[in-house]
XYZ file of C-alpha atoms in Angstrom:
589
model
C 92.892 105.277 130.414
C 96.403 106.054 131.654
C 97.682 106.922 128.188
C 94.952 109.503 127.733
C 94.649 111.028 131.178
C 98.258 111.185 132.443
C 99.227 113.980 130.006
C 96.023 115.817 130.915
C 96.971 115.691 134.612
C 100.446 116.911 133.775
C 99.090 119.721 131.643
C 96.707 120.728 134.437
C 99.406 121.208 137.088
C 101.668 123.005 134.624
C 98.833 125.299 133.535
C 98.110 126.197 137.137
C 101.771 127.019 137.732
C 101.990 129.107 134.556
C 98.911 131.023 135.630
C 100.658 131.776 138.957
C 103.794 133.075 137.189
C 106.144 130.115 137.572
C 108.905 130.059 134.950
C 111.373 127.499 136.347
C 110.926 123.869 137.365
C 113.592 121.773 139.097
C 113.815 118.106 139.812
C 115.074 114.571 139.439
C 112.413 112.807 137.352
C 111.498 109.165 137.499
C 109.368 107.341 134.984
C 106.623 108.264 132.537
C 104.269 110.442 134.647
C 107.225 112.603 135.835
C 108.385 113.025 132.260
C 104.855 113.948 131.170
C 105.109 116.871 133.603
C 108.542 117.856 132.267
C 107.263 117.702 128.718
C 104.175 119.742 129.547
C 106.350 122.333 131.283
C 108.585 122.629 128.251
C 105.602 123.047 125.948
C 104.223 125.770 128.253
C 107.486 127.719 128.386
C 108.623 126.621 131.866
C 112.291 125.721 131.875
C 113.185 122.408 133.508
C 116.462 122.226 135.439
C 117.843 118.771 136.193
C 119.479 118.460 139.614
C 121.427 115.629 141.226
C 119.373 115.298 144.400
C 115.775 115.859 145.391
C 116.509 117.940 148.486
C 118.795 120.205 146.425
C 116.147 120.502 143.713
C 113.498 121.444 146.299
C 115.787 124.073 147.827
C 116.295 125.453 144.297
C 112.522 125.625 143.853
C 112.112 127.331 147.252
C 114.790 129.891 146.423
C 113.117 130.601 143.105
C 109.880 131.277 145.039
C 111.763 133.438 147.518
C 113.257 135.669 144.835
C 110.397 135.841 142.306
C 107.270 135.571 144.487
C 105.866 132.941 142.077
C 105.402 129.361 143.317
C 108.475 127.163 143.076
C 108.047 123.849 141.291
C 109.936 120.603 141.753
C 109.408 117.177 140.159
C 110.258 113.972 142.090
C 109.505 110.324 141.574
C 107.364 108.302 143.927
C 108.696 106.620 147.029
C 112.430 107.387 147.308
C 112.136 110.613 145.329
C 109.575 112.227 147.619
C 111.291 110.817 150.743
C 114.587 112.336 149.618
C 112.915 115.711 149.078
C 111.589 115.970 152.655
C 114.449 118.118 153.972
C 113.931 120.680 151.216
C 110.168 120.590 151.829
C 110.730 121.250 155.540
C 112.962 124.203 154.636
C 110.222 125.695 152.468
C 107.651 125.098 155.243
C 109.594 126.915 157.969
C 110.663 129.788 155.704
C 107.033 130.119 154.494
C 107.842 129.684 150.799
C 105.256 128.497 148.247
C 106.538 125.356 146.565
C 104.546 122.735 144.638
C 106.199 119.310 144.904
C 104.951 117.268 141.943
C 105.303 113.609 142.812
C 104.526 110.451 140.944
C 102.562 107.966 143.040
C 101.219 104.446 143.009
C 97.814 104.922 141.439
C 94.809 104.300 143.637
C 93.555 101.847 141.020
C 96.704 99.767 141.498
C 96.886 100.110 145.276
C 95.635 96.596 145.931
C 98.416 94.847 144.062
C 101.508 97.132 144.019
C 103.722 97.571 147.079
C 107.078 98.310 145.395
C 108.111 101.924 146.176
C 104.692 102.463 147.766
C 104.620 104.573 150.918
C 101.859 106.705 152.378
C 102.855 109.826 150.467
C 99.894 111.835 151.685
C 100.787 111.199 155.312
C 104.467 111.900 154.626
C 103.568 115.111 152.877
C 101.249 116.343 155.601
C 103.978 115.876 158.208
C 106.113 118.622 156.649
C 103.944 120.443 154.129
C 100.792 122.564 154.312
C 98.804 119.893 152.464
C 99.005 116.830 150.253
C 96.685 116.932 147.244
C 95.874 114.192 144.736
C 95.937 115.733 141.272
C 94.257 114.244 138.222
C 92.771 117.296 136.580
C 92.444 121.107 136.562
C 90.409 121.606 139.747
C 92.812 119.822 142.103
C 95.830 121.295 140.275
C 94.528 124.811 140.791
C 93.794 124.006 144.413
C 97.333 122.755 145.042
C 98.861 125.951 143.707
C 96.343 128.134 145.543
C 97.004 126.458 148.885
C 100.781 126.855 148.425
C 100.336 130.591 147.807
C 97.754 131.319 150.492
C 99.076 133.102 153.569
C 101.066 131.835 155.266
C 102.667 130.413 152.138
C 104.277 127.010 152.164
C 104.914 123.755 150.315
C 102.169 121.483 148.979
C 102.620 117.909 147.764
C 100.808 117.266 144.469
C 100.542 113.467 144.152
C 99.822 112.833 140.468
C 97.270 110.024 140.068
C 95.630 109.713 136.674
C 93.293 106.962 137.915
C 91.415 109.376 140.201
C 88.199 111.137 139.242
C 89.235 114.482 137.673
C 86.417 116.223 139.561
C 88.084 115.366 142.889
C 88.380 118.293 145.240
C 91.395 119.640 147.044
C 92.495 119.053 150.653
C 89.739 121.071 152.238
C 86.819 120.481 149.895
C 87.675 123.579 147.827
C 84.994 125.865 149.285
C 83.863 128.597 146.934
C 84.000 131.405 149.485
C 86.785 132.572 151.760
C 86.364 131.204 155.277
C 88.307 131.465 158.476
C 89.819 128.326 159.856
C 86.725 127.755 162.017
C 84.293 128.185 159.128
C 83.419 131.864 159.722
C 82.219 133.594 156.551
C 84.524 136.182 154.929
C 82.502 139.306 155.850
C 82.413 138.292 159.487
C 86.137 137.573 159.399
C 86.896 140.973 157.868
C 84.814 142.698 160.536
C 86.721 140.864 163.259
C 90.035 141.801 161.654
C 89.030 145.458 161.403
C 88.005 145.515 165.072
C 91.276 143.904 166.076
C 93.236 146.439 164.017
C 91.450 149.381 165.673
C 92.144 148.021 169.129
C 95.757 147.319 168.148
C 96.331 150.856 166.883
C 95.098 152.311 170.139
C 97.223 150.031 172.280
C 100.338 150.533 170.155
C 99.865 154.336 170.071
C 99.670 154.455 173.853
C 102.836 152.392 174.193
C 104.750 154.450 171.628
C 103.778 157.761 173.288
C 105.100 156.500 176.626
C 108.378 155.124 175.175
C 111.656 157.031 175.048
C 113.914 154.268 173.732
C 111.948 152.101 171.310
C 113.580 149.392 169.199
C 111.973 147.784 166.171
C 112.448 144.116 165.189
C 111.918 143.560 161.471
C 110.993 140.036 160.359
C 110.004 138.235 157.202
C 106.560 139.816 157.199
C 108.174 143.227 156.783
C 109.792 142.353 153.461
C 106.672 143.093 151.336
C 106.334 146.367 153.247
C 109.954 147.482 152.656
C 108.983 150.845 151.123
C 106.632 151.630 154.051
C 109.247 150.599 156.618
C 111.864 152.857 155.027
C 109.424 155.780 154.824
C 108.405 155.391 158.449
C 111.821 154.867 160.034
C 114.208 156.912 157.856
C 115.610 159.777 159.927
C 113.535 158.863 162.985
C 116.458 157.641 165.040
C 114.718 154.419 166.107
C 117.172 151.462 165.892
C 115.886 148.507 163.877
C 117.191 144.963 164.200
C 116.621 142.469 161.369
C 116.056 138.719 161.415
C 118.168 136.773 158.911
C 115.469 136.744 156.224
C 114.610 140.407 156.705
C 118.127 141.682 156.071
C 118.028 144.653 153.720
C 114.528 145.908 154.567
C 116.523 148.827 155.834
C 119.782 149.072 153.867
C 122.868 148.533 155.990
C 123.949 152.040 155.056
C 120.940 153.504 156.968
C 121.620 155.047 160.379
C 118.712 153.052 161.877
C 119.994 149.671 160.614
C 121.236 148.115 163.878
C 122.218 144.602 162.848
C 120.692 141.236 163.594
C 118.218 139.798 166.033
C 118.591 135.984 166.284
C 117.738 135.202 169.896
C 121.465 135.319 170.699
C 123.326 137.985 172.640
C 124.776 140.166 169.868
C 121.590 142.235 170.038
C 121.775 142.593 173.829
C 123.259 146.142 174.007
C 120.213 147.661 172.290
C 117.474 145.438 173.649
C 118.657 145.667 177.241
C 118.603 149.483 177.002
C 115.221 149.740 175.299
C 111.950 150.597 177.063
C 109.738 149.333 174.195
C 110.383 146.573 171.673
C 108.033 146.384 168.668
C 108.208 143.352 166.382
C 107.037 143.884 162.824
C 106.255 140.649 160.950
C 108.626 138.563 163.061
C 108.336 134.822 162.575
C 109.450 132.912 165.672
C 110.770 130.066 163.500
C 113.757 132.288 162.716
C 114.886 132.604 166.318
C 117.177 130.152 168.054
C 115.957 128.377 171.221
C 116.807 130.898 173.935
C 115.167 132.845 176.725
C 113.540 136.219 176.077
C 114.378 138.024 179.293
C 114.522 141.724 178.347
C 112.723 144.083 180.755
C 111.157 146.288 178.090
C 107.507 145.862 177.078
C 107.346 143.771 173.901
C 104.574 144.189 171.306
C 104.434 141.865 168.298
C 102.543 143.028 165.191
C 101.635 140.448 162.573
C 99.320 140.824 159.598
C 96.156 138.779 159.141
C 96.999 135.382 157.655
C 100.577 135.316 158.974
C 101.811 132.655 161.352
C 100.827 133.962 164.811
C 103.356 134.172 167.626
C 103.631 130.952 169.593
C 105.041 132.094 172.934
C 108.777 132.458 172.212
C 108.600 136.118 173.321
C 107.767 135.663 176.981
C 105.118 138.167 178.155
C 104.690 139.822 174.766
C 101.478 141.525 173.639
C 100.298 140.230 170.275
C 98.507 142.450 167.773
C 97.012 141.465 164.435
C 96.834 144.414 162.055
C 98.307 145.694 158.796
C 101.994 146.539 159.277
C 101.495 149.779 157.311
C 99.128 151.018 160.054
C 101.543 150.025 162.820
C 104.340 151.862 160.989
C 102.169 155.011 160.820
C 101.790 154.853 164.585
C 105.560 154.550 165.044
C 106.237 157.422 162.647
C 103.846 159.659 164.602
C 105.514 158.923 167.969
C 107.634 161.317 170.003
C 111.301 161.954 169.338
C 113.297 159.041 170.761
C 115.891 159.516 173.463
C 118.576 157.455 171.721
C 121.924 159.065 170.941
C 122.455 160.049 167.299
C 122.960 157.027 164.989
C 122.402 154.543 167.829
C 121.506 151.794 165.402
C 124.599 152.284 163.276
C 126.771 152.522 166.386
C 125.459 149.218 167.727
C 125.948 147.440 164.392
C 129.441 148.798 163.834
C 130.469 147.970 167.403
C 129.286 144.366 166.890
C 131.163 144.156 163.562
C 134.367 145.494 165.082
C 134.257 143.049 167.968
C 133.477 140.208 165.625
C 136.379 141.068 163.292
C 138.776 141.246 166.219
C 137.441 138.208 168.060
C 140.215 135.846 167.035
C 143.330 135.693 164.921
C 144.043 132.695 162.696
C 147.184 130.616 162.951
C 149.845 131.188 160.298
C 148.941 129.601 157.003
C 145.210 129.790 157.693
C 142.444 132.325 157.424
C 140.083 133.553 160.121
C 136.464 133.114 158.957
C 135.958 136.858 159.477
C 138.783 137.552 157.009
C 137.082 135.395 154.368
C 133.773 137.298 154.591
C 135.417 140.739 154.764
C 137.627 140.043 151.751
C 134.702 138.669 149.735
C 132.543 141.697 150.549
C 135.355 144.057 149.527
C 135.852 142.261 146.202
C 132.246 141.628 145.186
C 129.952 144.372 143.803
C 127.156 145.668 146.066
C 124.419 143.930 144.039
C 125.931 140.469 144.612
C 123.612 137.845 146.003
C 125.155 135.770 148.805
C 123.753 132.452 149.990
C 124.867 131.128 153.359
C 124.849 127.554 154.612
C 124.180 126.588 158.215
C 127.303 126.092 160.304
C 129.866 128.048 162.292
C 130.790 130.254 159.320
C 127.179 131.541 159.301
C 127.877 133.368 162.568
C 130.299 135.673 160.730
C 128.794 135.703 157.244
C 125.324 136.876 158.250
C 126.319 139.917 160.335
C 129.337 140.989 158.240
C 127.871 140.765 154.715
C 126.295 144.151 154.068
C 123.314 144.446 151.741
C 121.378 147.329 150.141
C 118.014 145.602 149.850
C 116.118 142.390 150.666
C 116.868 139.253 148.666
C 120.625 139.855 148.519
C 121.504 137.632 151.511
C 119.798 134.257 151.644
C 119.945 131.458 154.174
C 117.790 128.621 155.523
C 116.520 130.505 158.530
C 113.692 128.464 159.997
C 115.108 124.966 159.420
C 118.758 126.040 159.340
C 119.655 123.094 157.141
C 123.097 122.354 155.878
C 123.389 121.782 152.168
C 121.460 124.974 151.370
C 123.985 127.425 149.951
C 124.983 125.790 146.645
C 121.472 124.819 145.462
C 120.191 128.235 146.509
C 122.989 129.921 144.567
C 122.115 127.945 141.437
C 118.510 129.029 141.655
C 119.467 132.634 142.398
C 121.709 132.772 139.329
C 118.847 131.437 137.210
C 116.420 134.012 138.609
C 118.636 137.029 138.055
C 118.060 139.324 135.080
C 120.160 138.316 132.090
C 122.528 140.375 129.980
C 123.610 139.381 126.453
C 126.677 137.177 126.212
C 129.675 138.294 124.195
C 130.216 136.450 120.887
C 131.361 132.837 121.201
C 130.766 132.882 124.974
C 128.651 130.045 126.439
C 125.195 131.239 127.557
C 122.400 129.669 129.533
C 120.221 127.542 127.263
C 117.030 129.370 126.229
C 117.916 132.530 128.150
C 120.549 133.842 125.781
C 122.360 135.700 128.519
C 124.370 135.559 131.680
C 123.313 136.809 135.154
C 123.842 140.550 135.586
C 125.042 140.172 139.193
C 127.347 137.492 140.574
C 126.236 134.972 143.152
C 128.447 133.884 146.073
C 127.769 130.755 148.121
C 129.314 130.628 151.608
C 129.446 127.036 152.770
C 131.343 124.817 155.158
C 133.059 121.609 154.171
C 130.156 119.673 155.741
C 127.460 121.451 153.743
C 129.422 121.367 150.492
C 130.065 117.659 150.966
C 126.283 117.109 151.031
C 125.698 118.887 147.691
C 129.008 118.577 145.863
C 127.456 116.958 142.753
C 125.454 120.146 142.141
C 128.720 121.769 141.007
C 128.153 119.816 137.797
C 124.699 121.427 137.563
C 126.285 124.896 137.725
C 128.885 123.856 135.135
C 126.247 122.433 132.794
C 124.266 125.676 133.005
C 127.335 127.956 132.713
C 126.356 129.832 135.855
C 128.572 132.546 137.288
C 128.634 131.259 140.849
C 131.503 131.577 143.272
C 131.438 128.922 145.988
C 133.617 129.757 148.970
C 134.216 126.718 151.154
C 135.255 127.386 154.753
C 137.406 124.278 154.909
C 138.483 123.158 158.358
C 137.779 119.445 157.920
C 135.128 119.262 160.592
C 131.773 120.247 162.038
C 133.124 123.251 163.930
C 129.814 124.497 165.367
C 129.054 121.037 166.765
C 132.608 120.761 168.074
C 132.011 123.918 170.161
C 128.886 122.358 171.620
C 130.523 118.981 172.322
C 131.330 118.292 175.973
C 134.810 117.008 176.844
C 133.421 113.657 177.934
C 130.439 111.518 177.155
C 129.681 112.871 173.666
C 132.260 111.169 171.544
C 135.694 112.410 170.591
C 137.219 113.793 167.424
C 135.690 110.980 165.400
C 132.245 112.503 165.998
C 133.059 115.930 164.521
C 136.153 115.653 162.306
C 136.666 114.639 158.661
C 139.789 113.804 156.699
C 141.183 116.779 154.751
C 139.495 117.171 151.341
C 140.610 119.340 148.442
C 137.425 120.947 147.201
C 139.420 122.807 144.539
C 140.475 119.457 143.070
C 136.939 118.122 143.348
C 135.628 121.163 141.554
C 138.088 120.654 138.708
C 137.000 117.022 138.422
C 133.399 118.230 138.029
C 134.356 120.741 135.336
C 134.498 123.953 137.425
C 137.424 126.209 138.142
C 139.059 125.644 141.521
C 141.488 127.536 143.703
C 142.942 126.773 147.142
C 143.743 129.790 149.300
C 145.171 130.357 152.761
C 145.870 134.152 152.796
C 143.805 137.246 152.182
C 145.911 138.088 149.137
C 145.350 134.701 147.605
C 141.629 134.904 148.339
C 141.308 138.387 146.809
C 143.158 137.250 143.669
C 140.991 134.111 143.379
C 137.821 136.175 143.805
C 138.885 138.690 141.166
C 139.423 135.914 138.649
C 136.217 134.122 139.644
C 134.041 137.239 139.295
C 135.352 137.723 135.755
C 134.635 134.119 134.774
C 131.411 133.030 133.070
C 131.215 129.623 134.746
C 131.389 128.474 138.363
C 134.411 128.631 140.640
C 135.064 126.842 143.898
C 137.461 128.651 146.257
C 138.768 126.277 148.915
C 139.626 128.531 151.851
C 141.718 127.013 154.622
C 140.203 128.426 157.816
C 141.289 128.054 161.412
C 138.554 126.423 163.490
C 140.190 127.771 166.653
C 138.602 131.164 165.764
C 135.040 129.929 166.185
C 134.662 129.668 169.974
C 135.288 133.402 170.378
C 132.814 134.117 167.568
C 130.256 131.860 169.244
C 130.724 133.653 172.580
C 130.133 137.049 170.958
C 127.092 135.834 169.049
C 125.371 133.698 171.642
C 127.387 133.759 174.848
C 128.312 136.120 177.648
C 130.751 138.145 175.527
C 127.755 139.469 173.581
C 126.366 141.085 176.739
C 128.687 144.014 176.361
C 128.424 147.720 177.114
C 128.339 149.999 174.058
C 129.145 153.665 174.826
C 126.078 155.860 174.620
C 123.687 152.915 174.239
C 123.742 150.703 177.295
C 121.715 151.724 180.325
C 124.805 152.280 182.473
C 126.517 154.612 179.984
C 123.236 156.432 179.349
C 122.819 157.179 183.073
C 126.377 158.510 183.279
C 125.772 160.865 180.362
C 122.620 162.290 181.947
C 124.416 162.760 185.289
C 127.018 165.038 183.721
C-alpha cells in the first residue's frame, strides 16, 4: 500500500502547488516520503533548494511567496524537522504569507505501535499556522494550498500520510460554496459587505471633508493597491507614513512619502499635528507594543477578508471596504492645510537626525554610516533584507526604495535569523540574465540575478544562520551580507537594567571574524572599519558573481541615541512648519 500510494500523495501536493504557480521548493528532507515529494517536484518543474536548517528553509519559502505571490513550499521531516520549522512558520503567519509546509508524519495506521519521533503534529501546526491538513490525495492537497492562499493568507501544515483514505476532506470539511466564518451563504455575505462599504464611504467622506491636516498610514494591505494609492495621493500634499512591509507603495522620492510608522516616536511630528489619521490596510501585527495616544480622529480601512483591527489603535473607527473606494474618497477631499512637501520634510528631518545621532569611536563605524554607504554604492533596484536587532532601527528608515518588495524584513514576528535566508530566496526569485562564457550560473536557470541582493544582519542573527552561506555559495548567488559586528545583542543591552537582569554575560559574545568564517564556507569575505574600506568592499562584492560577507566593525555606543530617536522622547521633536506649535506661529504672522 505504501509503495503505491506515497508517490501519489507526493504528486498530489506538488500538482496543487504547480497549479497555484509555485516554482521553488525549499527544505531539509528526511526519509522516503520527503524524497518522494522532492522527486515529484523535480518531475513537475519545481526546483528544490536544499537548506541547512528548517527555519531558514521556511523563511526562504515565505520570502518566495512574498515576492512572487505564489504559495511558498518547504519540505521537512517528521518530529524534529517540523518542530525546527516552527519559527519560520510563525514568521509566515504574522506576515500573512501563504506557505505550504510539507511534513512527513507517523502514519495513522502505525500510530498504535510507533512512538519514535512522534509528536502531535496537527496540534503543533495549529498553534502557529492557519490549519494542519492530512494529505493523502488530490482533494486534501488542493485544500491545503487553497487555505494557505485564502485571505488572510498564511502557512498551512500538510502532514503527508499515505495510509489515510484519499477521499479525506480538508480542515473545514471542504464546503463547496463560499461561506462566512459563521456559516452565512456567499450572497448574504456579499450583501453585508456592500452595505458596510456604503456606510463606510459616507462616514469617511464626512471625516475627510472636515479635516485640514489628514495623514495616511499605508500597511501591508495597500501593497496590492499600489497603483491606486499612487494615483490618489500623488500631488495631493497628504503625508503618508508606511509600515515596514508597505515601504515603497509610495516611492521615497515622492513628496508625500513621509517615512515610517512603527508605533515608536519617529512618526510623532506628523501624527501629533494631524487632525485625521486614515489607516489603509494596516496590520496591527507590524506595530510594536506602545500606546496610541494621538488626539486626531483615527479611521482604519481594511478590505473584506483581511485581519481586522484588534484594538491597538485606541478609540479608532474601523471600516471594512475596498481600499480603492476609500482612496477615491481621499482624492476627492478638500485641499489639505499642510505646508508644501510636508511628508518629504518630515522624512528628511528624521533621516538627518538619525544620521547625526551619534559618532562612532575611532576604528569603528556608526551603524548609520554602514547603511548610508551601502545605499550610495548599490543600484536603486537592489533588494535589501533586514534582520531584527538594533541595526534595523537605522536600516529600515535610511534605505530608500522605489517600489514595494525592495526592502524586506520579518515585521510581525521580528525574528532574528531572517536576513540571510530571505536574501537567498530573493536572489532566486529575481529575473535572470545570461551569464558570460565560463562563468558559473545557477543550475537550471542559466543566468544570474539582474539586481543584487544585500542582507543587513547583526552578529547575533548571522550566527543563527551562518551555515546558509554555504547554500549561497553552492547556488552561486550574488548576495552581499553586511554584518553589523559589535559582538553582542545591542538592542537587548539597551533594554537591560543596571541591576537584576544579568551583566555583560547576558548580552555579549566573544569577538568573531565573520569574514574568516565566510572564507571557510567558500564565500568571499572582507573586514572593514571605515567608510572607505566599506565602499571598496561593496564595489568588489557587487561585481562578484558569488556571495560576499562584509564584516563591519560597528560601535554599539551609537545605538542608545538611535533608540531614543526611534522609540524614546527624542523622537517627540518639533519639525519647522509641521508641528502644531510652529504651525500656530506661522498663522499668527
